PDB file of C-alpha atoms in Angstrom:
ATOM      1  CA  MET I   1      18.987  35.479  72.125  1.00  0.00           C
ATOM      2  CA  ASP I   2      18.509  34.865  75.756  1.00  0.00           C
ATOM      3  CA  ILE I   3      16.365  31.928  76.846  1.00  0.00           C
ATOM      4  CA  ILE I   4      13.386  33.898  78.087  1.00  0.00           C
ATOM      5  CA  SER I   5      13.158  35.776  74.776  1.00  0.00           C
ATOM      6  CA  GLN I   6      13.464  32.446  72.985  1.00  0.00           C
ATOM      7  CA  LEU I   7      10.570  31.055  75.160  1.00  0.00           C
ATOM      8  CA  GLN I   8       8.451  34.136  74.402  1.00  0.00           C
ATOM      9  CA  ASP I   9       9.118  33.648  70.731  1.00  0.00           C
ATOM     10  CA  GLN I  10       8.322  29.983  70.861  1.00  0.00           C
ATOM     11  CA  VAL I  11       4.907  30.840  72.546  1.00  0.00           C
ATOM     12  CA  ASN I  12       4.121  33.275  69.803  1.00  0.00           C
ATOM     13  CA  THR I  13       5.120  30.656  67.231  1.00  0.00           C
ATOM     14  CA  VAL I  14       2.756  28.134  68.754  1.00  0.00           C
ATOM     15  CA  ALA I  15      -0.087  30.752  68.646  1.00  0.00           C
ATOM     16  CA  ALA I  16       0.626  31.519  65.028  1.00  0.00           C
ATOM     17  CA  LEU I  17       0.708  27.871  64.088  1.00  0.00           C
ATOM     18  CA  ALA I  18      -2.580  27.234  65.892  1.00  0.00           C
ATOM     19  CA  PHE I  19      -4.531  30.005  64.102  1.00  0.00           C
ATOM     20  CA  ASN I  20      -2.863  29.259  60.793  1.00  0.00           C
ATOM     21  CA  THR I  21      -3.869  25.551  61.292  1.00  0.00           C
ATOM     22  CA  PHE I  22      -7.525  26.337  61.942  1.00  0.00           C
ATOM     23  CA  GLY I  23      -7.617  28.893  59.205  1.00  0.00           C
ATOM     24  CA  ALA I  24      -6.182  26.601  56.555  1.00  0.00           C
ATOM     25  CA  LEU I  25      -8.439  23.680  57.599  1.00  0.00           C
ATOM     26  CA  GLN I  26     -11.486  25.967  57.572  1.00  0.00           C
ATOM     27  CA  ARG I  27     -10.630  27.339  54.263  1.00  0.00           C
ATOM     28  CA  ASP I  28      -9.768  24.074  52.564  1.00  0.00           C
ATOM     29  CA  ALA I  29     -12.425  21.815  54.089  1.00  0.00           C
ATOM     30  CA  PRO I  30     -14.564  20.084  51.555  1.00  0.00           C
ATOM     31  CA  PRO I  31     -18.374  20.910  51.955  1.00  0.00           C
ATOM     32  CA  VAL I  32     -20.267  18.712  54.356  1.00  0.00           C
ATOM     33  CA  ARG I  33     -23.655  17.214  53.998  1.00  0.00           C
ATOM     34  CA  LEU I  34     -26.003  19.074  56.544  1.00  0.00           C
ATOM     35  CA  SER I  35     -29.161  16.865  56.456  1.00  0.00           C
ATOM     36  CA  PRO I  36     -30.556  13.972  54.569  1.00  0.00           C
ATOM     37  CA  ASN I  37     -33.166  16.200  52.956  1.00  0.00           C
ATOM     38  CA  TYR I  38     -30.687  18.251  51.064  1.00  0.00           C
ATOM     39  CA  PRO I  39     -28.970  16.678  48.118  1.00  0.00           C
ATOM     40  CA  GLU I  40     -25.316  15.792  48.316  1.00  0.00           C
ATOM     41  CA  PRO I  41     -23.126  18.821  47.610  1.00  0.00           C
ATOM     42  CA  PRO I  42     -21.785  18.717  43.984  1.00  0.00           C
ATOM     43  CA  PRO I  43     -18.029  17.833  43.988  1.00  0.00           C
ATOM     44  CA  ASN I  44     -16.083  20.637  42.431  1.00  0.00           C
ATOM     45  CA  PRO I  45     -13.769  18.948  39.942  1.00  0.00           C
ATOM     46  CA  THR I  46     -11.030  21.626  39.504  1.00  0.00           C
ATOM     47  CA  ASP I  47     -10.585  21.908  43.323  1.00  0.00           C
ATOM     48  CA  ASP I  48     -10.271  18.100  43.842  1.00  0.00           C
ATOM     49  CA  ALA I  49      -7.779  17.640  41.034  1.00  0.00           C
ATOM     50  CA  ALA I  50      -5.473  20.344  42.323  1.00  0.00           C
ATOM     51  CA  GLU I  51      -5.864  19.787  46.067  1.00  0.00           C
ATOM     52  CA  ALA I  52      -6.621  16.129  46.519  1.00  0.00           C
ATOM     53  CA  PRO I  53      -3.217  15.131  47.574  1.00  0.00           C
ATOM     54  CA  ASN I  54      -3.000  18.088  49.957  1.00  0.00           C
ATOM     55  CA  THR I  55      -6.282  18.034  51.711  1.00  0.00           C
ATOM     56  CA  SER I  56      -5.906  14.592  53.125  1.00  0.00           C
ATOM     57  CA  GLU I  57      -2.248  15.180  54.227  1.00  0.00           C
ATOM     58  CA  GLN I  58      -2.780  18.764  55.492  1.00  0.00           C
ATOM     59  CA  PRO I  59      -4.299  18.114  58.830  1.00  0.00           C
ATOM     60  CA  LYS I  60      -1.599  15.540  59.686  1.00  0.00           C
ATOM     61  CA  LEU I  61       1.181  18.054  58.610  1.00  0.00           C
ATOM     62  CA  LEU I  62      -0.320  20.909  60.402  1.00  0.00           C
ATOM     63  CA  GLY I  63      -0.932  18.887  63.545  1.00  0.00           C
ATOM     64  CA  ALA I  64       2.596  17.496  63.469  1.00  0.00           C
ATOM     65  CA  GLY I  65       3.998  21.109  63.172  1.00  0.00           C
ATOM     66  CA  LEU I  66       1.911  22.208  66.245  1.00  0.00           C
ATOM     67  CA  VAL I  67       3.153  19.279  68.274  1.00  0.00           C
ATOM     68  CA  LYS I  68       6.767  19.929  67.211  1.00  0.00           C
ATOM     69  CA  ALA I  69       6.491  23.503  68.306  1.00  0.00           C
ATOM     70  CA  ALA I  70       4.969  22.458  71.599  1.00  0.00           C
ATOM     71  CA  LYS I  71       7.818  19.911  72.138  1.00  0.00           C
ATOM     72  CA  GLN I  72      10.399  22.669  71.489  1.00  0.00           C
ATOM     73  CA  PHE I  73       8.758  24.812  74.041  1.00  0.00           C
ATOM     74  CA  ASP I  74       9.099  22.000  76.553  1.00  0.00           C
ATOM     75  CA  ALA I  75      12.729  21.544  75.659  1.00  0.00           C
ATOM     76  CA  LEU I  76      13.370  25.295  76.148  1.00  0.00           C
ATOM     77  CA  VAL I  77      11.605  25.243  79.508  1.00  0.00           C
ATOM     78  CA  ALA I  78      13.810  22.316  80.500  1.00  0.00           C
ATOM     79  CA  ALA I  79      16.889  24.415  79.498  1.00  0.00           C
ATOM     80  CA  LEU I  80      15.897  27.266  81.878  1.00  0.00           C
ATOM     81  CA  PRO I  81      18.800  27.814  84.298  1.00  0.00           C
ATOM     82  CA  LEU I  82      16.597  28.350  87.253  1.00  0.00           C
ATOM     83  CA  SER I  83      18.315  27.967  90.609  1.00  0.00           C
ATOM     84  CA  ASP I  84      15.856  27.226  93.337  1.00  0.00           C
ATOM     85  CA  GLY I  85      17.283  29.896  95.656  1.00  0.00           C
ATOM     86  CA  GLY I  86      14.636  32.461  95.058  1.00  0.00           C
ATOM     87  CA  GLU I  87      14.928  36.200  95.342  1.00  0.00           C
ATOM     88  CA  GLU I  88      16.527  36.320  98.890  1.00  0.00           C
ATOM     89  CA  ALA I  89      19.338  33.886  97.962  1.00  0.00           C
ATOM     90  CA  GLN I  90      20.218  35.981  94.870  1.00  0.00           C
ATOM     91  CA  LEU I  91      20.268  39.234  96.910  1.00  0.00           C
ATOM     92  CA  LYS I  92      22.446  37.630  99.497  1.00  0.00           C
ATOM     93  CA  ARG I  93      24.869  36.455  96.864  1.00  0.00           C
ATOM     94  CA  ILE I  94      24.822  39.951  95.348  1.00  0.00           C
ATOM     95  CA  ALA I  95      25.647  41.466  98.706  1.00  0.00           C
ATOM     96  CA  GLU I  96      28.559  38.941  99.257  1.00  0.00           C
ATOM     97  CA  LEU I  97      29.943  39.648  95.837  1.00  0.00           C
ATOM     98  CA  GLN I  98      29.783  43.392  96.460  1.00  0.00           C
ATOM     99  CA  ALA I  99      31.732  42.987  99.647  1.00  0.00           C
ATOM    100  CA  GLU I 100      34.347  40.872  97.996  1.00  0.00           C
ATOM    101  CA  ASN I 101      34.523  43.291  95.058  1.00  0.00           C
ATOM    102  CA  ASP I 102      35.187  46.220  97.482  1.00  0.00           C
ATOM    103  CA  ALA I 103      37.948  44.269  99.277  1.00  0.00           C
ATOM    104  CA  VAL I 104      39.625  43.272  96.063  1.00  0.00           C
ATOM    105  CA  GLY I 105      39.189  46.889  94.761  1.00  0.00           C
ATOM    106  CA  GLN I 106      40.983  48.279  97.844  1.00  0.00           C
ATOM    107  CA  GLU I 107      43.835  45.767  97.528  1.00  0.00           C
ATOM    108  CA  LEU I 108      44.206  46.769  93.841  1.00  0.00           C
ATOM    109  CA  GLN I 109      44.256  50.447  94.917  1.00  0.00           C
ATOM    110  CA  ARG I 110      46.942  49.818  97.511  1.00  0.00           C
ATOM    111  CA  GLN I 111      49.105  47.857  95.005  1.00  0.00           C
ATOM    112  CA  LEU I 112      48.527  50.550  92.398  1.00  0.00           C
ATOM    113  CA  GLU I 113      49.668  53.309  94.794  1.00  0.00           C
ATOM    114  CA  ALA I 114      52.752  51.410  95.910  1.00  0.00           C
ATOM    115  CA  ALA I 115      53.727  50.722  92.282  1.00  0.00           C
ATOM    116  CA  GLU I 116      53.283  54.375  91.384  1.00  0.00           C
ATOM    117  CA  LYS I 117      55.388  55.401  94.332  1.00  0.00           C
ATOM    118  CA  GLU I 118      58.161  53.070  93.370  1.00  0.00           C
ATOM    119  CA  LEU I 119      57.983  54.289  89.756  1.00  0.00           C
ATOM    120  CA  LYS I 120      58.356  57.845  90.892  1.00  0.00           C
ATOM    121  CA  GLN I 121      61.335  56.923  92.987  1.00  0.00           C
ATOM    122  CA  VAL I 122      63.034  55.094  90.168  1.00  0.00           C
ATOM    123  CA  GLN I 123      62.382  57.916  87.833  1.00  0.00           C
ATOM    124  CA  GLU I 124      63.970  60.332  90.294  1.00  0.00           C
ATOM    125  CA  LEU I 125      66.948  58.148  90.774  1.00  0.00           C
ATOM    126  CA  PHE I 126      67.323  57.759  87.069  1.00  0.00           C
ATOM    127  CA  GLY I 127      67.216  61.504  86.675  1.00  0.00           C
ATOM    128  CA  GLN I 128      69.893  62.008  89.317  1.00  0.00           C
ATOM    129  CA  ALA I 129      72.101  59.392  87.719  1.00  0.00           C
ATOM    130  CA  THR I 130      71.853  60.857  84.300  1.00  0.00           C
ATOM    131  CA  ASP I 131      72.509  64.286  85.656  1.00  0.00           C
ATOM    132  CA  ASN I 132      75.646  62.983  87.343  1.00  0.00           C
ATOM    133  CA  CYS I 133      76.653  61.191  84.105  1.00  0.00           C
ATOM    134  CA  LEU I 134      76.305  64.442  82.172  1.00  0.00           C
ATOM    135  CA  ASN I 135      78.030  66.533  84.808  1.00  0.00           C
ATOM    136  CA  LEU I 136      81.046  64.152  85.176  1.00  0.00           C
ATOM    137  CA  LYS I 137      81.460  63.879  81.443  1.00  0.00           C
ATOM    138  CA  LYS I 138      84.733  65.718  80.682  1.00  0.00           C
ATOM    139  CA  PRO I 139      84.590  67.790  77.449  1.00  0.00           C
ATOM    140  CA  ASP I 140      87.421  66.685  75.154  1.00  0.00           C
TER     141      ASP I 140
ATOM    142  CA  MET K   1       2.297  77.752  53.757  1.00  0.00           C
ATOM    143  CA  ALA K   2       2.654  78.481  57.524  1.00  0.00           C
ATOM    144  CA  THR K   3       5.338  76.543  59.290  1.00  0.00           C
ATOM    145  CA  ALA K   4       5.750  76.638  62.998  1.00  0.00           C
ATOM    146  CA  THR K   5       9.053  77.531  64.521  1.00  0.00           C
ATOM    147  CA  TYR K   6      10.592  75.463  67.281  1.00  0.00           C
ATOM    148  CA  PRO K   7       9.595  76.658  70.698  1.00  0.00           C
ATOM    149  CA  PRO K   8      12.211  78.952  72.405  1.00  0.00           C
ATOM    150  CA  PRO K   9      14.483  77.468  75.022  1.00  0.00           C
ATOM    151  CA  PRO K  10      13.275  77.932  78.614  1.00  0.00           C
ATOM    152  CA  PRO K  11      14.174  81.286  80.068  1.00  0.00           C
ATOM    153  CA  TYR K  12      16.219  79.867  82.961  1.00  0.00           C
ATOM    154  CA  TYR K  13      19.465  80.259  81.135  1.00  0.00           C
ATOM    155  CA  ARG K  14      19.724  83.862  82.312  1.00  0.00           C
ATOM    156  CA  LEU K  15      20.104  82.584  85.918  1.00  0.00           C
ATOM    157  CA  TYR K  16      23.463  80.894  84.945  1.00  0.00           C
ATOM    158  CA  ARG K  17      25.270  83.999  83.717  1.00  0.00           C
ATOM    159  CA  ASP K  18      28.013  83.896  86.331  1.00  0.00           C
ATOM    160  CA  TYR K  19      28.172  80.124  86.643  1.00  0.00           C
ATOM    161  CA  LEU K  20      31.879  80.017  85.634  1.00  0.00           C
ATOM    162  CA  GLN K  21      32.889  82.460  88.301  1.00  0.00           C
ATOM    163  CA  ASN K  22      30.654  81.270  91.100  1.00  0.00           C
ATOM    164  CA  PRO K  23      29.015  77.893  90.636  1.00  0.00           C
ATOM    165  CA  LYS K  24      26.741  78.541  93.649  1.00  0.00           C
ATOM    166  CA  SER K  25      25.053  81.643  92.238  1.00  0.00           C
ATOM    167  CA  ALA K  26      22.792  79.546  89.909  1.00  0.00           C
ATOM    168  CA  PRO K  27      19.995  77.197  91.026  1.00  0.00           C
ATOM    169  CA  GLU K  28      20.648  73.472  91.568  1.00  0.00           C
ATOM    170  CA  PRO K  29      19.139  71.040  88.961  1.00  0.00           C
ATOM    171  CA  PRO K  30      15.709  69.787  90.141  1.00  0.00           C
ATOM    172  CA  PRO K  31      15.840  66.515  92.232  1.00  0.00           C
ATOM    173  CA  PRO K  32      14.827  63.232  90.695  1.00  0.00           C
ATOM    174  CA  ILE K  33      11.055  62.684  90.851  1.00  0.00           C
ATOM    175  CA  GLU K  34       9.675  59.933  93.037  1.00  0.00           C
ATOM    176  CA  GLY K  35       6.347  58.289  92.929  1.00  0.00           C
ATOM    177  CA  THR K  36       3.847  59.037  90.154  1.00  0.00           C
ATOM    178  CA  TYR K  37       4.220  61.871  87.742  1.00  0.00           C
ATOM    179  CA  ILE K  38       2.238  63.218  84.765  1.00  0.00           C
ATOM    180  CA  CYS K  39       3.983  63.582  81.403  1.00  0.00           C
ATOM    181  CA  PHE K  40       2.135  64.984  78.365  1.00  0.00           C
ATOM    182  CA  GLY K  41      -1.200  64.146  79.962  1.00  0.00           C
ATOM    183  CA  GLY K  42      -0.295  60.556  80.864  1.00  0.00           C
ATOM    184  CA  ASN K  43       0.241  59.120  84.267  1.00  0.00           C
ATOM    185  CA  TYR K  44       3.561  57.332  84.745  1.00  0.00           C
ATOM    186  CA  THR K  45       5.118  55.771  87.842  1.00  0.00           C
ATOM    187  CA  THR K  46       8.755  55.475  88.856  1.00  0.00           C
ATOM    188  CA  ASP K  47       8.031  52.288  90.735  1.00  0.00           C
ATOM    189  CA  ASP K  48       8.676  49.608  88.104  1.00  0.00           C
ATOM    190  CA  VAL K  49       6.792  46.586  89.046  1.00  0.00           C
ATOM    191  CA  ILE K  50       4.970  43.988  86.861  1.00  0.00           C
ATOM    192  CA  PRO K  51       1.151  44.428  87.576  1.00  0.00           C
ATOM    193  CA  ASN K  52      -0.574  41.314  88.793  1.00  0.00           C
ATOM    194  CA  LEU K  53      -2.852  39.453  86.391  1.00  0.00           C
ATOM    195  CA  GLU K  54      -5.820  40.230  88.498  1.00  0.00           C
ATOM    196  CA  GLU K  55      -5.144  43.975  88.043  1.00  0.00           C
ATOM    197  CA  GLN K  56      -5.454  43.466  84.354  1.00  0.00           C
ATOM    198  CA  GLY K  57      -8.630  41.523  84.706  1.00  0.00           C
ATOM    199  CA  VAL K  58      -7.211  38.190  83.660  1.00  0.00           C
ATOM    200  CA  ARG K  59      -7.826  34.974  85.705  1.00  0.00           C
ATOM    201  CA  GLN K  60      -4.599  33.520  87.056  1.00  0.00           C
ATOM    202  CA  LEU K  61      -4.359  29.762  86.235  1.00  0.00           C
ATOM    203  CA  TYR K  62      -1.133  28.809  88.114  1.00  0.00           C
ATOM    204  CA  PRO K  63      -1.121  28.713  91.881  1.00  0.00           C
ATOM    205  CA  LYS K  64      -0.127  31.914  93.786  1.00  0.00           C
ATOM    206  CA  GLY K  65       2.511  31.803  96.407  1.00  0.00           C
ATOM    207  CA  PRO K  66       5.871  33.124  97.458  1.00  0.00           C
ATOM    208  CA  ASN K  67       8.062  30.715  95.296  1.00  0.00           C
ATOM    209  CA  ILE K  68       6.576  29.457  92.024  1.00  0.00           C
ATOM    210  CA  ASP K  69       8.076  26.430  90.320  1.00  0.00           C
ATOM    211  CA  PHE K  70       8.336  28.164  86.994  1.00  0.00           C
ATOM    212  CA  LYS K  71       9.390  25.029  84.943  1.00  0.00           C
ATOM    213  CA  LYS K  72       6.563  22.884  86.284  1.00  0.00           C
ATOM    214  CA  GLU K  73       3.923  25.660  85.805  1.00  0.00           C
ATOM    215  CA  LEU K  74       5.152  26.387  82.282  1.00  0.00           C
ATOM    216  CA  ARG K  75       5.016  22.698  81.278  1.00  0.00           C
ATOM    217  CA  SER K  76       1.493  22.244  82.766  1.00  0.00           C
ATOM    218  CA  LEU K  77       0.297  25.361  80.946  1.00  0.00           C
ATOM    219  CA  ASN K  78       1.746  24.058  77.776  1.00  0.00           C
ATOM    220  CA  ARG K  79      -0.169  20.779  78.181  1.00  0.00           C
ATOM    221  CA  GLU K  80      -3.384  22.685  78.946  1.00  0.00           C
ATOM    222  CA  LEU K  81      -2.802  24.704  75.805  1.00  0.00           C
ATOM    223  CA  GLN K  82      -2.439  21.662  73.625  1.00  0.00           C
ATOM    224  CA  LEU K  83      -5.672  20.125  75.179  1.00  0.00           C
ATOM    225  CA  HIS K  84      -7.651  23.339  74.573  1.00  0.00           C
ATOM    226  CA  ILE K  85      -6.425  23.418  70.957  1.00  0.00           C
ATOM    227  CA  LEU K  86      -7.717  19.860  70.509  1.00  0.00           C
ATOM    228  CA  GLU K  87     -10.916  20.770  72.157  1.00  0.00           C
ATOM    229  CA  LEU K  88     -11.343  23.761  69.777  1.00  0.00           C
ATOM    230  CA  ALA K  89     -10.913  21.432  66.817  1.00  0.00           C
ATOM    231  CA  ASP K  90     -13.460  19.086  68.301  1.00  0.00           C
ATOM    232  CA  VAL K  91     -15.939  21.867  68.859  1.00  0.00           C
ATOM    233  CA  LEU K  92     -15.525  23.180  65.440  1.00  0.00           C
ATOM    234  CA  VAL K  93     -16.528  19.706  64.068  1.00  0.00           C
ATOM    235  CA  GLU K  94     -19.346  18.881  66.434  1.00  0.00           C
ATOM    236  CA  ARG K  95     -20.921  22.155  67.604  1.00  0.00           C
ATOM    237  CA  PRO K  96     -19.465  25.057  65.511  1.00  0.00           C
ATOM    238  CA  SER K  97     -21.338  27.796  67.122  1.00  0.00           C
ATOM    239  CA  GLN K  98     -19.687  27.352  70.483  1.00  0.00           C
ATOM    240  CA  TYR K  99     -16.205  28.290  69.406  1.00  0.00           C
ATOM    241  CA  ALA K 100     -16.065  31.553  71.267  1.00  0.00           C
ATOM    242  CA  ARG K 101     -15.711  30.085  74.766  1.00  0.00           C
ATOM    243  CA  ARG K 102     -12.972  27.788  73.643  1.00  0.00           C
ATOM    244  CA  VAL K 103     -11.116  30.659  71.833  1.00  0.00           C
ATOM    245  CA  GLU K 104     -11.347  32.805  75.060  1.00  0.00           C
ATOM    246  CA  GLU K 105      -9.892  30.014  77.227  1.00  0.00           C
ATOM    247  CA  ILE K 106      -6.982  29.535  74.799  1.00  0.00           C
ATOM    248  CA  SER K 107      -6.161  33.312  74.850  1.00  0.00           C
ATOM    249  CA  LEU K 108      -6.405  33.071  78.751  1.00  0.00           C
ATOM    250  CA  ILE K 109      -3.829  30.413  78.738  1.00  0.00           C
ATOM    251  CA  PHE K 110      -1.484  32.428  76.456  1.00  0.00           C
ATOM    252  CA  LYS K 111      -1.810  35.393  78.719  1.00  0.00           C
ATOM    253  CA  ASN K 112      -0.948  33.368  81.686  1.00  0.00           C
ATOM    254  CA  ILE K 113       2.072  31.895  79.905  1.00  0.00           C
ATOM    255  CA  HIS K 114       3.279  35.367  78.914  1.00  0.00           C
ATOM    256  CA  HIS K 115       2.770  36.741  82.406  1.00  0.00           C
ATOM    257  CA  LEU K 116       4.829  33.873  83.884  1.00  0.00           C
ATOM    258  CA  LEU K 117       7.648  34.547  81.360  1.00  0.00           C
ATOM    259  CA  ASN K 118       7.568  38.239  82.188  1.00  0.00           C
ATOM    260  CA  SER K 119       7.887  37.556  85.949  1.00  0.00           C
ATOM    261  CA  LEU K 120      11.158  35.621  85.156  1.00  0.00           C
ATOM    262  CA  ARG K 121      12.779  38.854  83.966  1.00  0.00           C
ATOM    263  CA  PRO K 122      13.561  40.249  87.356  1.00  0.00           C
ATOM    264  CA  HIS K 123      15.270  36.961  88.290  1.00  0.00           C
ATOM    265  CA  GLN K 124      17.223  37.112  84.966  1.00  0.00           C
ATOM    266  CA  ALA K 125      18.296  40.735  85.796  1.00  0.00           C
ATOM    267  CA  ARG K 126      19.692  39.674  89.242  1.00  0.00           C
ATOM    268  CA  ALA K 127      21.461  36.670  87.656  1.00  0.00           C
ATOM    269  CA  THR K 128      23.007  38.952  85.097  1.00  0.00           C
ATOM    270  CA  LEU K 129      24.205  41.284  87.899  1.00  0.00           C
ATOM    271  CA  ILE K 130      25.769  38.330  89.775  1.00  0.00           C
ATOM    272  CA  HIS K 131      27.586  37.284  86.642  1.00  0.00           C
ATOM    273  CA  ILE K 132      28.896  40.784  85.947  1.00  0.00           C
ATOM    274  CA  LEU K 133      30.077  41.124  89.564  1.00  0.00           C
ATOM    275  CA  GLU K 134      31.904  37.776  89.412  1.00  0.00           C
ATOM    276  CA  LEU K 135      33.567  38.769  86.159  1.00  0.00           C
ATOM    277  CA  GLN K 136      34.716  42.069  87.668  1.00  0.00           C
ATOM    278  CA  ILE K 137      36.154  40.398  90.753  1.00  0.00           C
ATOM    279  CA  GLN K 138      38.055  38.033  88.444  1.00  0.00           C
ATOM    280  CA  ARG K 139      39.479  40.889  86.488  1.00  0.00           C
ATOM    281  CA  ARG K 140      40.493  42.811  89.494  1.00  0.00           C
ATOM    282  CA  LYS K 141      42.204  39.813  91.022  1.00  0.00           C
ATOM    283  CA  GLN K 142      44.146  39.358  87.835  1.00  0.00           C
ATOM    284  CA  ALA K 143      45.143  42.967  87.734  1.00  0.00           C
ATOM    285  CA  VAL K 144      46.443  42.702  91.326  1.00  0.00           C
ATOM    286  CA  GLU K 145      48.448  39.637  90.325  1.00  0.00           C
ATOM    287  CA  ASP K 146      49.913  41.444  87.342  1.00  0.00           C
ATOM    288  CA  ILE K 147      50.991  44.544  89.389  1.00  0.00           C
ATOM    289  CA  LYS K 148      52.620  42.313  91.992  1.00  0.00           C
ATOM    290  CA  ARG K 149      54.576  40.462  89.399  1.00  0.00           C
ATOM    291  CA  ARG K 150      55.758  43.544  87.660  1.00  0.00           C
ATOM    292  CA  ARG K 151      56.821  45.194  90.921  1.00  0.00           C
ATOM    293  CA  GLU K 152      58.778  42.049  91.843  1.00  0.00           C
ATOM    294  CA  GLU K 153      60.478  42.049  88.487  1.00  0.00           C
ATOM    295  CA  ALA K 154      61.334  45.679  88.764  1.00  0.00           C
ATOM    296  CA  GLN K 155      62.766  45.102  92.193  1.00  0.00           C
ATOM    297  CA  LYS K 156      64.859  42.260  90.923  1.00  0.00           C
ATOM    298  CA  LEU K 157      66.241  44.366  87.982  1.00  0.00           C
ATOM    299  CA  LEU K 158      67.151  47.164  90.438  1.00  0.00           C
ATOM    300  CA  LYS K 159      68.969  44.770  92.707  1.00  0.00           C
ATOM    301  CA  GLU K 160      70.808  43.234  89.810  1.00  0.00           C
ATOM    302  CA  SER K 161      71.762  46.565  88.406  1.00  0.00           C
ATOM    303  CA  LEU K 162      72.901  47.684  91.908  1.00  0.00           C
ATOM    304  CA  ALA K 163      75.133  44.560  92.172  1.00  0.00           C
ATOM    305  CA  THR K 164      76.515  45.265  88.735  1.00  0.00           C
ATOM    306  CA  LEU K 165      77.331  48.870  89.621  1.00  0.00           C
ATOM    307  CA  ASP K 166      78.836  47.891  93.025  1.00  0.00           C
ATOM    308  CA  GLY K 167      80.914  45.242  91.564  1.00  0.00           C
ATOM    309  CA  HIS K 168      82.155  47.717  88.877  1.00  0.00           C
TER     310      HIS K 168
END
């Protein structure tokens, strides 16, 4: 895949990771105490037993994934083969290459015509030679 | 159950009855359209240009100008994006009701990044054209060399055969 499509893909990946990160954190966050007047929210035993190892590690892992994706984007940007010529330099180069292409094309055409002429000559001579051979052949 | 038949072909075919005998007796094909045209009720334009961000109502975050340093702008937009994501996380913890503005800013940054990447496409197209032209020139030069070599070989063979026949 070309580099620009890879860059576009990487941006979309970063976006997906970002909203997945926030979605997961929001969904899995333990309840928070809003004010000293209200009692402490009751800890849900089944949740904690199943997710205790995950909830503490999750933000770190998700954050690390985001940062890794961003670093990959930077690496891809560094790999862009951008010459600083700009549009005019590219158009000038295209014009030069077109002129050279035309010249080489004409040279090719000339060589081709000369070769075809020589081929025709050789074929004619060959035909004459074989005719002579056949005519000179004495029947026994 | 009613089924609709296909529409009949346009009736212009009668004008081409004598086309084989006289190609000029029938009308020419219509010339290519230039400018804007309407197709099935939608407006299309033949001038393919990427619309500016302002035309789409999106604020442009990177500096305008004739030559943009794409790598630098993309990297700085990436940094801005990361900072805004952190800000969003912060806001969600401290003042959760103010998330909307932060989310809007993040989507603005994404739109800018995508617009920058899209404006790299014409550059890529020209670079591809340059590459193709170079390949074609190389192939043609190779063909010229091949033909020259074969002609010389043929000449050599003819001379040798002439020498053989003469010496016979």
